[in-house]
PDB file of C-alpha atoms and ligand atoms in Angstrom:
ATOM      1  CA  ASP I   1     109.220 152.303  92.027  1.00  0.00           C
ATOM      2  CA  VAL I   2     107.294 150.111  94.414  1.00  0.00           C
ATOM      3  CA  THR I   3     107.376 146.447  93.503  1.00  0.00           C
ATOM      4  CA  CYS I   4     105.048 143.825  94.873  1.00  0.00           C
ATOM      5  CA  ARG I   5     107.037 140.676  95.250  1.00  0.00           C
ATOM      6  CA  TYR I   6     104.864 138.285  97.164  1.00  0.00           C
ATOM      7  CA  VAL I   7     101.342 137.116  96.668  1.00  0.00           C
ATOM      8  CA  HIS I   8      99.584 137.739  99.943  1.00  0.00           C
ATOM      9  CA  GLY I   9      96.563 135.591  99.469  1.00  0.00           C
ATOM     10  CA  ILE I  10      94.510 133.786  96.881  1.00  0.00           C
ATOM     11  CA  GLY I  11      90.822 133.277  97.388  1.00  0.00           C
ATOM     12  CA  ALA I  12      87.906 132.124  95.283  1.00  0.00           C
ATOM     13  CA  VAL I  13      85.132 134.628  94.665  1.00  0.00           C
ATOM     14  CA  ARG I  14      81.655 134.008  93.382  1.00  0.00           C
ATOM     15  CA  GLY I  15      81.302 133.167  89.722  1.00  0.00           C
ATOM     16  CA  GLY I  16      84.449 131.060  89.555  1.00  0.00           C
ATOM     17  CA  ALA I  17      86.906 133.994  89.387  1.00  0.00           C
ATOM     18  CA  THR I  18      90.020 134.060  91.468  1.00  0.00           C
ATOM     19  CA  LEU I  19      90.929 137.006  93.654  1.00  0.00           C
ATOM     20  CA  VAL I  20      94.609 137.598  94.148  1.00  0.00           C
ATOM     21  CA  THR I  21      95.688 140.157  96.718  1.00  0.00           C
ATOM     22  CA  PHE I  22      99.159 141.615  96.896  1.00  0.00           C
ATOM     23  CA  GLN I  23     100.815 143.097  99.900  1.00  0.00           C
ATOM     24  CA  ASP I  24     103.605 145.557  99.333  1.00  0.00           C
ATOM     25  CA  VAL I  25     106.593 144.244 101.239  1.00  0.00           C
ATOM     26  CA  THR I  26     109.181 146.531  99.681  1.00  0.00           C
ATOM     27  CA  HIS I  27     109.121 149.004 102.560  1.00  0.00           C
ATOM     28  CA  LEU I  28     109.243 146.213 105.087  1.00  0.00           C
ATOM     29  CA  GLU I  29     112.265 144.658 103.396  1.00  0.00           C
ATOM     30  CA  GLN I  30     113.957 148.035 103.231  1.00  0.00           C
ATOM     31  CA  ALA I  31     113.354 148.616 106.926  1.00  0.00           C
ATOM     32  CA  VAL I  32     114.771 145.201 107.800  1.00  0.00           C
ATOM     33  CA  GLN I  33     117.831 145.836 105.611  1.00  0.00           C
ATOM     34  CA  MET I  34     118.373 149.291 107.148  1.00  0.00           C
ATOM     35  CA  ARG I  35     118.248 147.778 110.593  1.00  0.00           C
ATOM     36  CA  ARG I  36     120.797 145.151 109.613  1.00  0.00           C
ATOM     37  CA  ASP I  37     123.119 147.802 108.160  1.00  0.00           C
ATOM     38  CA  PHE I  38     122.736 149.900 111.284  1.00  0.00           C
ATOM     39  CA  VAL I  39     123.641 147.043 113.617  1.00  0.00           C
ATOM     40  CA  ALA I  40     126.629 146.168 111.399  1.00  0.00           C
ATOM     41  CA  ASN I  41     127.780 149.821 111.444  1.00  0.00           C
ATOM     42  CA  VAL I  42     127.417 150.183 115.207  1.00  0.00           C
ATOM     43  CA  SER I  43     129.291 146.917 115.794  1.00  0.00           C
ATOM     44  CA  HIS I  44     132.098 148.034 113.518  1.00  0.00           C
ATOM     45  CA  GLU I  45     132.317 151.487 115.095  1.00  0.00           C
ATOM     46  CA  LEU I  46     132.489 149.975 118.596  1.00  0.00           C
ATOM     47  CA  ARG I  47     134.855 147.194 117.695  1.00  0.00           C
ATOM     48  CA  THR I  48     137.551 149.490 116.295  1.00  0.00           C
ATOM     49  CA  PRO I  49     138.305 151.294 119.600  1.00  0.00           C
ATOM     50  CA  LEU I  50     137.698 148.087 121.543  1.00  0.00           C
ATOM     51  CA  THR I  51     140.328 146.220 119.519  1.00  0.00           C
ATOM     52  CA  ALA I  52     142.790 149.047 120.119  1.00  0.00           C
ATOM     53  CA  LEU I  53     142.062 148.964 123.851  1.00  0.00           C
ATOM     54  CA  MET I  54     142.606 145.204 124.033  1.00  0.00           C
ATOM     55  CA  GLY I  55     145.879 145.497 122.143  1.00  0.00           C
ATOM     56  CA  PHE I  56     147.184 148.161 124.513  1.00  0.00           C
ATOM     57  CA  ILE I  57     146.134 146.202 127.591  1.00  0.00           C
ATOM     58  CA  GLU I  58     148.165 143.277 126.287  1.00  0.00           C
ATOM     59  CA  THR I  59     151.171 145.517 125.624  1.00  0.00           C
ATOM     60  CA  LEU I  60     150.933 147.025 129.091  1.00  0.00           C
ATOM     61  CA  ARG I  61     150.894 143.566 130.610  1.00  0.00           C
ATOM     62  CA  GLY I  62     153.877 142.458 128.546  1.00  0.00           C
ATOM     63  CA  PRO I  63     156.532 144.515 126.732  1.00  0.00           C
ATOM     64  CA  ALA I  64     155.660 147.914 128.269  1.00  0.00           C
ATOM     65  CA  ARG I  65     155.399 146.567 131.796  1.00  0.00           C
ATOM     66  CA  ASN I  66     158.538 148.222 133.118  1.00  0.00           C
ATOM     67  CA  ASP I  67     158.646 151.214 130.795  1.00  0.00           C
ATOM     68  CA  PRO I  68     156.937 154.171 132.536  1.00  0.00           C
ATOM     69  CA  GLU I  69     157.252 156.452 129.513  1.00  0.00           C
ATOM     70  CA  ALA I  70     155.568 153.973 127.129  1.00  0.00           C
ATOM     71  CA  ARG I  71     152.971 153.181 129.783  1.00  0.00           C
ATOM     72  CA  ASP I  72     151.919 156.856 130.063  1.00  0.00           C
ATOM     73  CA  ARG I  73     151.726 157.223 126.306  1.00  0.00           C
ATOM     74  CA  PHE I  74     149.603 154.083 125.906  1.00  0.00           C
ATOM     75  CA  LEU I  75     147.306 155.100 128.758  1.00  0.00           C
ATOM     76  CA  GLY I  76     146.733 158.422 126.953  1.00  0.00           C
ATOM     77  CA  ILE I  77     145.739 156.606 123.760  1.00  0.00           C
ATOM     78  CA  MET I  78     143.500 154.253 125.734  1.00  0.00           C
ATOM     79  CA  GLU I  79     141.771 157.236 127.298  1.00  0.00           C
ATOM     80  CA  ASP I  80     141.082 158.667 123.807  1.00  0.00           C
ATOM     81  CA  GLU I  81     139.684 155.356 122.567  1.00  0.00           C
ATOM     82  CA  ALA I  82     137.457 154.981 125.633  1.00  0.00           C
ATOM     83  CA  GLY I  83     136.289 158.581 125.066  1.00  0.00           C
ATOM     84  CA  ARG I  84     135.411 157.713 121.463  1.00  0.00           C
ATOM     85  CA  MET I  85     133.277 154.776 122.616  1.00  0.00           C
ATOM     86  CA  ASN I  86     131.628 156.966 125.215  1.00  0.00           C
ATOM     87  CA  ARG I  87     130.722 159.617 122.624  1.00  0.00           C
ATOM     88  CA  LEU I  88     129.378 156.974 120.261  1.00  0.00           C
ATOM     89  CA  VAL I  89     127.115 155.473 122.932  1.00  0.00           C
ATOM     90  CA  GLY I  90     125.972 158.987 123.930  1.00  0.00           C
ATOM     91  CA  ASP I  91     125.121 159.862 120.306  1.00  0.00           C
ATOM     92  CA  LEU I  92     123.327 156.540 119.796  1.00  0.00           C
ATOM     93  CA  LEU I  93     121.167 157.229 122.846  1.00  0.00           C
ATOM     94  CA  SER I  94     120.438 160.777 121.598  1.00  0.00           C
ATOM     95  CA  LEU I  95     119.502 159.476 118.159  1.00  0.00           C
ATOM     96  CA  ASN I  96     117.219 156.884 119.699  1.00  0.00           C
ATOM     97  CA  ARG I  97     115.519 159.501 121.861  1.00  0.00           C
ATOM     98  CA  VAL I  98     114.987 162.052 119.093  1.00  0.00           C
ATOM     99  CA  GLU I  99     113.678 159.369 116.722  1.00  0.00           C
ATOM    100  CA  SER I 100     111.157 158.117 119.251  1.00  0.00           C
ATOM    101  CA  GLU I 101     109.949 161.665 119.960  1.00  0.00           C
ATOM    102  CA  GLU I 102     109.808 162.718 116.327  1.00  0.00           C
ATOM    103  CA  ARG I 103     106.024 162.477 116.053  1.00  0.00           C
ATOM    104  CA  VAL I 104     105.316 164.442 119.210  1.00  0.00           C
ATOM    105  CA  ARG I 105     105.372 168.153 118.439  1.00  0.00           C
ATOM    106  CA  PRO I 106     107.007 170.367 121.040  1.00  0.00           C
ATOM    107  CA  LYS I 107     104.659 172.793 122.783  1.00  0.00           C
ATOM    108  CA  ALA I 108     106.789 175.400 124.559  1.00  0.00           C
ATOM    109  CA  GLN I 109     107.629 178.870 123.263  1.00  0.00           C
ATOM    110  CA  VAL I 110     111.392 179.171 123.206  1.00  0.00           C
ATOM    111  CA  ASN I 111     113.732 182.104 122.661  1.00  0.00           C
ATOM    112  CA  LEU I 112     116.269 181.411 119.901  1.00  0.00           C
ATOM    113  CA  ASN I 113     118.475 184.414 120.810  1.00  0.00           C
ATOM    114  CA  GLU I 114     119.000 182.912 124.268  1.00  0.00           C
ATOM    115  CA  ILE I 115     119.550 179.364 123.018  1.00  0.00           C
ATOM    116  CA  LEU I 116     122.147 180.517 120.469  1.00  0.00           C
ATOM    117  CA  GLN I 117     123.870 182.743 123.011  1.00  0.00           C
ATOM    118  CA  ALA I 118     124.165 179.827 125.459  1.00  0.00           C
ATOM    119  CA  THR I 119     125.420 177.502 122.706  1.00  0.00           C
ATOM    120  CA  LEU I 120     128.132 179.962 121.680  1.00  0.00           C
ATOM    121  CA  THR I 121     129.244 180.457 125.274  1.00  0.00           C
ATOM    122  CA  SER I 122     129.730 176.724 125.743  1.00  0.00           C
ATOM    123  CA  LEU I 123     131.581 176.338 122.417  1.00  0.00           C
ATOM    124  CA  ARG I 124     133.919 179.291 122.905  1.00  0.00           C
ATOM    125  CA  PRO I 125     136.703 177.213 124.519  1.00  0.00           C
ATOM    126  CA  LEU I 126     136.672 174.836 121.514  1.00  0.00           C
ATOM    127  CA  ALA I 127     136.779 177.792 119.106  1.00  0.00           C
ATOM    128  CA  ASP I 128     139.613 179.414 121.067  1.00  0.00           C
ATOM    129  CA  SER I 129     141.708 176.274 121.048  1.00  0.00           C
ATOM    130  CA  ALA I 130     141.140 175.933 117.282  1.00  0.00           C
ATOM    131  CA  GLN I 131     141.968 179.646 116.856  1.00  0.00           C
ATOM    132  CA  VAL I 132     138.573 180.291 115.337  1.00  0.00           C
ATOM    133  CA  GLN I 133     136.728 183.565 115.803  1.00  0.00           C
ATOM    134  CA  LEU I 134     133.134 182.748 116.721  1.00  0.00           C
ATOM    135  CA  SER I 135     130.390 185.361 116.354  1.00  0.00           C
ATOM    136  CA  LEU I 136     126.614 185.663 116.603  1.00  0.00           C
ATOM    137  CA  ALA I 137     124.485 188.186 114.706  1.00  0.00           C
ATOM    138  CA  ALA I 138     120.889 188.358 115.952  1.00  0.00           C
ATOM    139  CA  PRO I 139     118.060 190.902 115.902  1.00  0.00           C
ATOM    140  CA  GLU I 140     117.417 192.936 119.082  1.00  0.00           C
ATOM    141  CA  ALA I 141     113.894 191.590 119.442  1.00  0.00           C
ATOM    142  CA  PRO I 142     113.643 188.004 120.705  1.00  0.00           C
ATOM    143  CA  VAL I 143     112.940 185.435 117.983  1.00  0.00           C
ATOM    144  CA  LEU I 144     110.451 182.911 119.354  1.00  0.00           C
ATOM    145  CA  VAL I 145     109.494 179.498 117.999  1.00  0.00           C
ATOM    146  CA  THR I 146     107.540 176.551 119.333  1.00  0.00           C
ATOM    147  CA  GLY I 147     110.250 174.117 120.219  1.00  0.00           C
ATOM    148  CA  ASP I 148     112.293 172.005 122.560  1.00  0.00           C
ATOM    149  CA  VAL I 149     115.136 173.982 124.176  1.00  0.00           C
ATOM    150  CA  ASP I 150     117.497 171.053 124.741  1.00  0.00           C
ATOM    151  CA  GLN I 151     117.011 169.620 121.275  1.00  0.00           C
ATOM    152  CA  LEU I 152     117.437 172.962 119.518  1.00  0.00           C
ATOM    153  CA  ARG I 153     120.553 173.555 121.531  1.00  0.00           C
ATOM    154  CA  GLN I 154     121.819 170.199 120.340  1.00  0.00           C
ATOM    155  CA  VAL I 155     121.138 171.183 116.711  1.00  0.00           C
ATOM    156  CA  PHE I 156     123.121 174.422 117.027  1.00  0.00           C
ATOM    157  CA  THR I 157     125.895 172.718 118.996  1.00  0.00           C
ATOM    158  CA  ASN I 158     126.344 170.012 116.365  1.00  0.00           C
ATOM    159  CA  LEU I 159     126.346 172.490 113.465  1.00  0.00           C
ATOM    160  CA  ILE I 160     128.697 175.003 115.084  1.00  0.00           C
ATOM    161  CA  GLU I 161     131.006 172.255 116.371  1.00  0.00           C
ATOM    162  CA  ASN I 162     131.221 170.838 112.838  1.00  0.00           C
ATOM    163  CA  ALA I 163     131.900 174.305 111.410  1.00  0.00           C
ATOM    164  CA  ILE I 164     134.787 174.733 113.880  1.00  0.00           C
ATOM    165  CA  LYS I 165     136.126 171.188 113.404  1.00  0.00           C
ATOM    166  CA  TYR I 166     135.878 170.933 109.610  1.00  0.00           C
ATOM    167  CA  GLY I 167     135.734 174.573 108.530  1.00  0.00           C
ATOM    168  CA  GLY I 168     137.899 176.154 111.223  1.00  0.00           C
ATOM    169  CA  SER I 169     140.846 176.584 108.885  1.00  0.00           C
ATOM    170  CA  GLY I 170     138.943 179.586 107.463  1.00  0.00           C
ATOM    171  CA  GLY I 171     139.597 181.362 110.769  1.00  0.00           C
ATOM    172  CA  ARG I 172     135.994 182.314 111.562  1.00  0.00           C
ATOM    173  CA  VAL I 173     132.556 180.824 112.111  1.00  0.00           C
ATOM    174  CA  ASP I 174     129.449 183.005 112.089  1.00  0.00           C
ATOM    175  CA  ALA I 175     125.998 182.184 113.406  1.00  0.00           C
ATOM    176  CA  VAL I 176     123.255 184.416 112.011  1.00  0.00           C
ATOM    177  CA  LEU I 177     119.693 184.496 113.346  1.00  0.00           C
ATOM    178  CA  SER I 178     116.852 186.168 111.472  1.00  0.00           C
ATOM    179  CA  ALA I 179     113.064 186.055 111.319  1.00  0.00           C
ATOM    180  CA  SER I 180     110.581 186.613 108.535  1.00  0.00           C
ATOM    181  CA  ASP I 181     106.778 186.896 108.362  1.00  0.00           C
ATOM    182  CA  ARG I 182     106.679 184.845 105.233  1.00  0.00           C
ATOM    183  CA  ASP I 183     109.556 182.486 104.644  1.00  0.00           C
ATOM    184  CA  PRO I 184     109.274 180.865 101.191  1.00  0.00           C
ATOM    185  CA  ALA I 185     110.638 177.541 102.517  1.00  0.00           C
ATOM    186  CA  VAL I 186     107.691 177.021 104.886  1.00  0.00           C
ATOM    187  CA  ARG I 187     105.216 179.485 103.328  1.00  0.00           C
ATOM    188  CA  GLY I 188     104.664 181.260 106.607  1.00  0.00           C
ATOM    189  CA  PRO I 189     106.430 182.974 109.486  1.00  0.00           C
ATOM    190  CA  ALA I 190     109.748 181.349 110.297  1.00  0.00           C
ATOM    191  CA  ALA I 191     113.114 181.791 111.941  1.00  0.00           C
ATOM    192  CA  ARG I 192     116.349 181.126 110.097  1.00  0.00           C
ATOM    193  CA  ILE I 193     119.630 180.170 111.679  1.00  0.00           C
ATOM    194  CA  GLN I 194     122.686 180.060 109.461  1.00  0.00           C
ATOM    195  CA  VAL I 195     126.027 178.607 110.459  1.00  0.00           C
ATOM    196  CA  ILE I 196     128.695 179.860 108.101  1.00  0.00           C
ATOM    197  CA  ASP I 197     132.295 178.766 107.803  1.00  0.00           C
ATOM    198  CA  LYS I 198     135.070 179.707 105.400  1.00  0.00           C
ATOM    199  CA  GLY I 199     136.751 176.297 105.441  1.00  0.00           C
ATOM    200  CA  PRO I 200     137.469 173.787 102.664  1.00  0.00           C
ATOM    201  CA  GLY I 201     133.778 173.137 101.874  1.00  0.00           C
ATOM    202  CA  ILE I 202     132.191 169.792 101.003  1.00  0.00           C
ATOM    203  CA  ASP I 203     132.382 168.001  97.670  1.00  0.00           C
ATOM    204  CA  PRO I 204     128.875 168.171  96.090  1.00  0.00           C
ATOM    205  CA  VAL I 205     128.764 164.359  95.689  1.00  0.00           C
ATOM    206  CA  HIS I 206     128.507 164.064  99.475  1.00  0.00           C
ATOM    207  CA  LEU I 207     125.750 166.627 100.063  1.00  0.00           C
ATOM    208  CA  PRO I 208     122.674 164.412  99.510  1.00  0.00           C
ATOM    209  CA  ARG I 209     123.925 161.770 101.976  1.00  0.00           C
ATOM    210  CA  LEU I 210     125.349 164.036 104.668  1.00  0.00           C
ATOM    211  CA  THR I 211     122.542 163.442 107.190  1.00  0.00           C
ATOM    212  CA  GLU I 212     122.676 159.629 106.908  1.00  0.00           C
ATOM    213  CA  ARG I 213     123.870 157.790 109.983  1.00  0.00           C
ATOM    214  CA  PHE I 214     127.608 157.137 109.922  1.00  0.00           C
ATOM    215  CA  TYR I 215     128.065 158.961 106.615  1.00  0.00           C
ATOM    216  CA  ARG I 216     131.274 160.966 106.577  1.00  0.00           C
ATOM    217  CA  ALA I 217     132.457 163.197 103.766  1.00  0.00           C
ATOM    218  CA  ASP I 218     136.051 162.835 104.865  1.00  0.00           C
ATOM    219  CA  ASN I 219     136.292 159.593 106.760  1.00  0.00           C
ATOM    220  CA  HIS I 220     139.872 159.981 107.917  1.00  0.00           C
ATOM    221  CA  ARG I 221     139.458 163.536 109.144  1.00  0.00           C
ATOM    222  CA  SER I 222     136.182 162.826 110.950  1.00  0.00           C
ATOM    223  CA  ARG I 223     137.733 159.921 112.881  1.00  0.00           C
ATOM    224  CA  GLN I 224     140.876 161.865 113.604  1.00  0.00           C
ATOM    225  CA  LEU I 225     138.720 164.620 115.098  1.00  0.00           C
ATOM    226  CA  GLY I 226     136.740 162.114 117.144  1.00  0.00           C
ATOM    227  CA  GLY I 227     133.520 162.350 115.095  1.00  0.00           C
ATOM    228  CA  THR I 228     130.901 159.621 115.473  1.00  0.00           C
ATOM    229  CA  GLY I 229     129.226 160.233 112.100  1.00  0.00           C
ATOM    230  CA  LEU I 230     125.858 160.671 113.865  1.00  0.00           C
ATOM    231  CA  GLY I 231     125.792 164.438 114.476  1.00  0.00           C
ATOM    232  CA  LEU I 232     123.876 165.469 111.355  1.00  0.00           C
ATOM    233  CA  ALA I 233     121.513 162.468 111.578  1.00  0.00           C
ATOM    234  CA  ILE I 234     120.513 163.724 115.037  1.00  0.00           C
ATOM    235  CA  VAL I 235     120.135 167.263 113.645  1.00  0.00           C
ATOM    236  CA  LYS I 236     117.839 166.027 110.850  1.00  0.00           C
ATOM    237  CA  HIS I 237     115.473 164.189 113.202  1.00  0.00           C
ATOM    238  CA  ILE I 238     115.209 167.143 115.589  1.00  0.00           C
ATOM    239  CA  ILE I 239     114.450 169.527 112.722  1.00  0.00           C
ATOM    240  CA  ASN I 240     111.830 167.088 111.373  1.00  0.00           C
ATOM    241  CA  ARG I 241     110.192 167.079 114.792  1.00  0.00           C
ATOM    242  CA  HIS I 242     109.973 170.877 114.584  1.00  0.00           C
ATOM    243  CA  ARG I 243     108.544 170.639 111.031  1.00  0.00           C
ATOM    244  CA  GLY I 244     111.544 172.611 109.896  1.00  0.00           C
ATOM    245  CA  ARG I 245     114.047 172.353 107.053  1.00  0.00           C
ATOM    246  CA  LEU I 246     117.797 171.917 106.821  1.00  0.00           C
ATOM    247  CA  ARG I 247     119.720 173.274 103.851  1.00  0.00           C
ATOM    248  CA  VAL I 248     123.375 172.850 103.050  1.00  0.00           C
ATOM    249  CA  GLU I 249     125.228 174.977 100.552  1.00  0.00           C
ATOM    250  CA  SER I 250     128.906 174.463 100.070  1.00  0.00           C
ATOM    251  CA  GLU I 251     131.574 175.555  97.699  1.00  0.00           C
ATOM    252  CA  GLN I 252     134.943 173.923  97.661  1.00  0.00           C
ATOM    253  CA  ALA I 253     137.730 176.113  99.001  1.00  0.00           C
ATOM    254  CA  GLN I 254     135.090 178.755  99.924  1.00  0.00           C
ATOM    255  CA  GLY I 255     133.250 177.202 102.858  1.00  0.00           C
ATOM    256  CA  SER I 256     129.848 175.893 103.873  1.00  0.00           C
ATOM    257  CA  VAL I 257     126.534 177.336 105.011  1.00  0.00           C
ATOM    258  CA  PHE I 258     124.126 175.187 107.022  1.00  0.00           C
ATOM    259  CA  THR I 259     120.679 176.825 107.240  1.00  0.00           C
ATOM    260  CA  VAL I 260     117.975 175.728 109.679  1.00  0.00           C
ATOM    261  CA  ILE I 261     114.469 177.041 108.982  1.00  0.00           C
ATOM    262  CA  LEU I 262     111.992 176.717 111.851  1.00  0.00           C
ATOM    263  CA  PRO I 263     108.315 177.606 111.391  1.00  0.00           C
ATOM    264  CA  GLN I 264     106.973 179.981 114.049  1.00  0.00           C
TER     265      GLN I 264
HETATM  266  P1  ADP D   1     130.900 163.587 112.386  1.00  0.00           P
HETATM  267  O1  ADP D   1     130.689 162.950 113.702  1.00  0.00           O
HETATM  268  O2  ADP D   1     131.771 162.794 111.465  1.00  0.00           O
HETATM  269  O3  ADP D   1     131.298 165.014 112.503  1.00  0.00           O
HETATM  270  P2  ADP D   1     128.351 164.532 111.259  1.00  0.00           P
HETATM  271  O4  ADP D   1     127.122 163.744 110.993  1.00  0.00           O
HETATM  272  O5  ADP D   1     128.266 165.664 112.229  1.00  0.00           O
HETATM  273  O6  ADP D   1     129.454 163.467 111.692  1.00  0.00           O
HETATM  274  O7  ADP D   1     128.884 165.109 109.884  1.00  0.00           O
HETATM  275  C1  ADP D   1     128.974 164.261 108.750  1.00  0.00           C
HETATM  276  C2  ADP D   1     130.142 164.649 107.865  1.00  0.00           C
HETATM  277  O8  ADP D   1     129.863 165.894 107.212  1.00  0.00           O
HETATM  278  C3  ADP D   1     131.446 164.892 108.617  1.00  0.00           C
HETATM  279  O9  ADP D   1     132.125 163.681 108.792  1.00  0.00           O
HETATM  280  C4  ADP D   1     132.185 165.851 107.696  1.00  0.00           C
HETATM  281  O10 ADP D   1     132.916 165.112 106.729  1.00  0.00           O
HETATM  282  C5  ADP D   1     131.065 166.604 106.968  1.00  0.00           C
HETATM  283  N1  ADP D   1     130.858 168.004 107.473  1.00  0.00           N
HETATM  284  C6  ADP D   1     129.933 168.408 108.359  1.00  0.00           C
HETATM  285  N2  ADP D   1     129.980 169.745 108.567  1.00  0.00           N
HETATM  286  C7  ADP D   1     130.977 170.204 107.769  1.00  0.00           C
HETATM  287  C8  ADP D   1     131.533 171.521 107.515  1.00  0.00           C
HETATM  288  N3  ADP D   1     131.083 172.616 108.119  1.00  0.00           N
HETATM  289  N4  ADP D   1     132.553 171.595 106.592  1.00  0.00           N
HETATM  290  C9  ADP D   1     133.024 170.486 105.960  1.00  0.00           C
HETATM  291  N5  ADP D   1     132.537 169.232 106.170  1.00  0.00           N
HETATM  292  C10 ADP D   1     131.536 169.080 107.051  1.00  0.00           C
END
């Protein structure tokens, strides 16, 4: 479905014939359009909390000036909005970093049991406050892959955080680590990490677009929970860098399973 829209050059060749060369500009146009959309999205995402902040500053200067109770409430909301902007900028920087490193393969041997254990420890307070039981099942023997510790930790954090945030109503989230000598997905030895929740699941229409920047299956809920819409885009780029695969299976009212397959 590539179309050549512009004639790149016309030149005379010997014998009176004319040589016409085409340059494919479709990809270039697409890249330019994607960049425009991205800038528009980022501006919109930043402007929403900024507008709220400006409104509250005005209210604090005027009507709420001498009302300590209203002032405290508004300051709380302002703190949340500033936090949202902070998270967005943090995720944009992460996305930028992982995209620029995508072509450089990691070199270190890393231990997935340890990375998952550390991820679960840091997410336990979130799980506790959401009343979600969080568990890890892993083989005794260490599962090693060639990878980047910080980036893999970010992958597991984003997936488990999503499972708690969006699938926590199911009461439990399980992380399962396994290894195989011949994984059909990569036709060789690989590690698999599954993040399983028993929540509401994801409508199949959303699945193909889930890893796009700013794509949200449930816009209202994601914003309410402070999501930036960039978590799975970051996950995708990190997994690409590791030459791995990401699979999502979901059944409505049953839950979701996010599977990461990393070649060893
Ligand atoms: P966000 O910052 O909105 O969480 P993500 O890129 O991490 O962005 O996720 C994209 C969307 O995928 C979310 O907005 C949510 O609608 C959906 N999603 C992700 N994980 C789950 C899950 N485990 N259960 C249900 N929906 C999910």
